[in-house]
PDB file of C-alpha atoms in Angstrom:
ATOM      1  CA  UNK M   1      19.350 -17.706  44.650  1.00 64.00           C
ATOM      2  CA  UNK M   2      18.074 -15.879  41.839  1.00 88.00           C
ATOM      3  CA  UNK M   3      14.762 -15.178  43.695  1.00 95.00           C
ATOM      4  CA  UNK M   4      16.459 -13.589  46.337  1.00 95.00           C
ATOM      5  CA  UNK M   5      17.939 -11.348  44.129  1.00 94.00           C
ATOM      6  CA  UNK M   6      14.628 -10.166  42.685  1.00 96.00           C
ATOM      7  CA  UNK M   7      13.227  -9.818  46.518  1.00 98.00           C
ATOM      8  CA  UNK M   8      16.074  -7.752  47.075  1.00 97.00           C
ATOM      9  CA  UNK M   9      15.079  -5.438  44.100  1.00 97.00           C
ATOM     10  CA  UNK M  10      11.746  -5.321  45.208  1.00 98.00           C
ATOM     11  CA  UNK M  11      12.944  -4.514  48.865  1.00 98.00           C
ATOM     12  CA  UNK M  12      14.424  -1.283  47.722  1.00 98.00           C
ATOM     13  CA  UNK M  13      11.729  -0.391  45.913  1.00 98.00           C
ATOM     14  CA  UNK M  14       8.944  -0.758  48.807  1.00 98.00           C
ATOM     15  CA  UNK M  15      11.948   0.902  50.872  1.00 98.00           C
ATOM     16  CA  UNK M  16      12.161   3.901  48.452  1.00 98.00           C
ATOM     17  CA  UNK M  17       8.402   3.886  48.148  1.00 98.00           C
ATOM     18  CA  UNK M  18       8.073   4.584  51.619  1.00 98.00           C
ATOM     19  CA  UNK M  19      10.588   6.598  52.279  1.00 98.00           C
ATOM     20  CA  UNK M  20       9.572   8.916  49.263  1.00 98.00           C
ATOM     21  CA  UNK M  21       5.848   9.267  50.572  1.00 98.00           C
ATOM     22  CA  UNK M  22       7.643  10.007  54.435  1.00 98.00           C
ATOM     23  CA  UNK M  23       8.194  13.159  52.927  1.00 96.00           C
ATOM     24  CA  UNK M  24       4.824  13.723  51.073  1.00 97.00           C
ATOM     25  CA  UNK M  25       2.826  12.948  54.754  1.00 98.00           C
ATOM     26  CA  UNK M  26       3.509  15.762  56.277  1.00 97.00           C
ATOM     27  CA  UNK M  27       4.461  14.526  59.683  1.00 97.00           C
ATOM     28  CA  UNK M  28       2.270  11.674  59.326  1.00 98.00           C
ATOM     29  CA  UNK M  29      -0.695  14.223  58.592  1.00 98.00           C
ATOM     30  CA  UNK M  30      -1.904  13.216  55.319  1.00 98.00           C
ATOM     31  CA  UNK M  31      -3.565   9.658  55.595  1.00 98.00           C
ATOM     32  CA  UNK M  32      -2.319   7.752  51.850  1.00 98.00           C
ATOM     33  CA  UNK M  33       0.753   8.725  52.151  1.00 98.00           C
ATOM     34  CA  UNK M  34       1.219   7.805  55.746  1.00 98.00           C
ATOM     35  CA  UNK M  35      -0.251   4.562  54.641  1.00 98.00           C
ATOM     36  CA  UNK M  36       2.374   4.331  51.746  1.00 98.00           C
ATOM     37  CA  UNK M  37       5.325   5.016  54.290  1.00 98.00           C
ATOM     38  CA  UNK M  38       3.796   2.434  56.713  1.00 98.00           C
ATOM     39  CA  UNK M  39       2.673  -0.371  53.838  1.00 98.00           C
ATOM     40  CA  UNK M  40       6.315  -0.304  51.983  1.00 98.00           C
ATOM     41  CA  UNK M  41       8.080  -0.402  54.885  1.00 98.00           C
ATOM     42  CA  UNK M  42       6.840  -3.161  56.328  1.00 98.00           C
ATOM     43  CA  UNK M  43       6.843  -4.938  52.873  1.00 98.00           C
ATOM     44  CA  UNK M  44      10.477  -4.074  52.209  1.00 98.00           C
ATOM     45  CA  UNK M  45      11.238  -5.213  56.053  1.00 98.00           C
ATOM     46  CA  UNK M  46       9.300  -8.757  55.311  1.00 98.00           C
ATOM     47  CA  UNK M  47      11.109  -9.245  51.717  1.00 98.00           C
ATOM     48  CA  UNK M  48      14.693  -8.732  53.730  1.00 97.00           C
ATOM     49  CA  UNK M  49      13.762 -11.271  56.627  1.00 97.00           C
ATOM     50  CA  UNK M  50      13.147 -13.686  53.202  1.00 97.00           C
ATOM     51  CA  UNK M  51      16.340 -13.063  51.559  1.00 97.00           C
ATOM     52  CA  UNK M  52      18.448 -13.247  54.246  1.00 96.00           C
ATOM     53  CA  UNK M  53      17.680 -17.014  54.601  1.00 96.00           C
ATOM     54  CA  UNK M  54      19.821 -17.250  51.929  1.00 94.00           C
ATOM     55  CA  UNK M  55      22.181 -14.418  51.237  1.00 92.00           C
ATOM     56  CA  UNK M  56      24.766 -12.454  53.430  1.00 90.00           C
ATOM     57  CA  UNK M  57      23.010  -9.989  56.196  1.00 91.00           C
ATOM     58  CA  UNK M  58      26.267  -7.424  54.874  1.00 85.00           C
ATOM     59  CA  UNK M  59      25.814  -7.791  51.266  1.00 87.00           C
ATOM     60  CA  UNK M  60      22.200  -7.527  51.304  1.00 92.00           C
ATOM     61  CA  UNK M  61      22.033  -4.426  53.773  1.00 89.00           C
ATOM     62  CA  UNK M  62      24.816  -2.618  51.721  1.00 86.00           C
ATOM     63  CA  UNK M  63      23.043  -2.904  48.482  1.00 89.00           C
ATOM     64  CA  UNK M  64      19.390  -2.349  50.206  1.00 94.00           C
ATOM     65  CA  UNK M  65      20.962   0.896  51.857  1.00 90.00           C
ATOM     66  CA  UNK M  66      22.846   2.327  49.708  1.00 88.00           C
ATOM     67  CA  UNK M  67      20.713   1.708  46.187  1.00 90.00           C
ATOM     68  CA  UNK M  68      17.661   3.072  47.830  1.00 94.00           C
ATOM     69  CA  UNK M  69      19.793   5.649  49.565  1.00 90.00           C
ATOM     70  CA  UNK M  70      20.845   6.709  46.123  1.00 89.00           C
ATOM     71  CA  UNK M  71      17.393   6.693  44.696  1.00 94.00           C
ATOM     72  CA  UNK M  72      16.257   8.563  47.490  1.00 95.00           C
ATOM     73  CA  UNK M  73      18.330  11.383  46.397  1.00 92.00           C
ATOM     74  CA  UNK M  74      18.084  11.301  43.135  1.00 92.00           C
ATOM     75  CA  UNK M  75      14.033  11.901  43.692  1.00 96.00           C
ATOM     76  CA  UNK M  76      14.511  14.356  46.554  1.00 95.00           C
ATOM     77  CA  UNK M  77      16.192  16.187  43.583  1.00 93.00           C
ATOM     78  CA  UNK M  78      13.845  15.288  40.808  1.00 94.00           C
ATOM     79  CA  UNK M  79      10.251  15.629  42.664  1.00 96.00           C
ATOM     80  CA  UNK M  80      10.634  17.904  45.659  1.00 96.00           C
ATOM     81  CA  UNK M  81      13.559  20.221  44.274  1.00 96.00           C
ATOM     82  CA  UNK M  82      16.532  19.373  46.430  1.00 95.00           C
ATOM     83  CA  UNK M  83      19.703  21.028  45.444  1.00 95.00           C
ATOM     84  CA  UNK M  84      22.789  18.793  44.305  1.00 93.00           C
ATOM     85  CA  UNK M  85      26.362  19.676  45.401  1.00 93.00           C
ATOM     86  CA  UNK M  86      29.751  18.675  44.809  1.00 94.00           C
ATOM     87  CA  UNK M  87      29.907  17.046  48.081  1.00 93.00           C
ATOM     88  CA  UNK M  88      26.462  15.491  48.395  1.00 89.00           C
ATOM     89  CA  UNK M  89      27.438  13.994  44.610  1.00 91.00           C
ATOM     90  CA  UNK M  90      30.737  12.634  46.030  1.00 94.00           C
ATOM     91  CA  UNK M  91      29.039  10.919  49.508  1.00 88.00           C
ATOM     92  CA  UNK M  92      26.818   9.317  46.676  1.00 87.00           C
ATOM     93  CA  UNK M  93      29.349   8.190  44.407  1.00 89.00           C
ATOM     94  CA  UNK M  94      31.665   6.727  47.473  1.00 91.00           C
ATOM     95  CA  UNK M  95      28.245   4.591  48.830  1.00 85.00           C
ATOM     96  CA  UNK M  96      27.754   3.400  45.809  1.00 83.00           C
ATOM     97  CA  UNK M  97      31.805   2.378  45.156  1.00 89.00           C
ATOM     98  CA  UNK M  98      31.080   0.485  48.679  1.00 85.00           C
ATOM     99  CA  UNK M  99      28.659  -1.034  47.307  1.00 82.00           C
ATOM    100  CA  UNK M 100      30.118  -2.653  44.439  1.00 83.00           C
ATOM    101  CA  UNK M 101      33.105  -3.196  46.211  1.00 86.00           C
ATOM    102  CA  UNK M 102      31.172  -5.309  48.684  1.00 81.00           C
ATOM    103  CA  UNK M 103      29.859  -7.241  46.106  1.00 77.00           C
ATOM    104  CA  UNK M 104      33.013  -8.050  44.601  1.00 81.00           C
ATOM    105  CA  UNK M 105      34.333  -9.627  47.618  1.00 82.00           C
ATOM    106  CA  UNK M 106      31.057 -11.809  48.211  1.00 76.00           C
ATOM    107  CA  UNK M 107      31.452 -12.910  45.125  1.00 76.00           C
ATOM    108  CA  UNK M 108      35.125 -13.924  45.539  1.00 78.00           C
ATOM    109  CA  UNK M 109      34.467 -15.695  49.114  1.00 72.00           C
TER     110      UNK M 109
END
């Protein structure tokens, strides 16, 4: 079980990897990062398929989604100079509540 937990954590890495160069491909233009975007997602895609042989498909998806989601935007605001807003800091906060709050009921099942 504890390995699973690890894959997961290295899921949302690859996941935020890829997602992160996405942006710096240009459309796909720019070959390494393409490669990145192509490379993590597949590896983050391959570590889920593992894990879910032994943890819940909504647990696992929740915490994949919505920790890379909120790593996403934290380097969208860091590296490539997004703004931050009230709201977009509130959608955050209220993924990441789901989150935990998922969590807390797998654990109690």
């Amino acid at each position: 079980m504890n390995n699973a937990w690890i894959m997961l954590a290295l899921a949302i890495v690859a996941e935020v990897v890829a997602t992160s160069s996405m942006k710096l491909s240009s459309g796909f233009t720019r070959f390494w990062p393409s490669l990145a975007t192509v490379c993590g997602y597949a590896i983050s895609l391959y570590l889920l398929s593992q894990i879910l042989r032994t943890l819940e498909v909504g647990i696992v998806y929740a915490i994949w989604s919505g920790v890379g989601l909120a790593s996403v935007a934290l380097i969208g605001v860091i590296w490539f100079g997004e703004t931050v807003t009230a709201i977009k800091l509130i959608g955050l906060f209220a993924i990441l509540v789901g989150v935990v709050l998922l969590n807390l009921a797998a654990k109690a099942s």
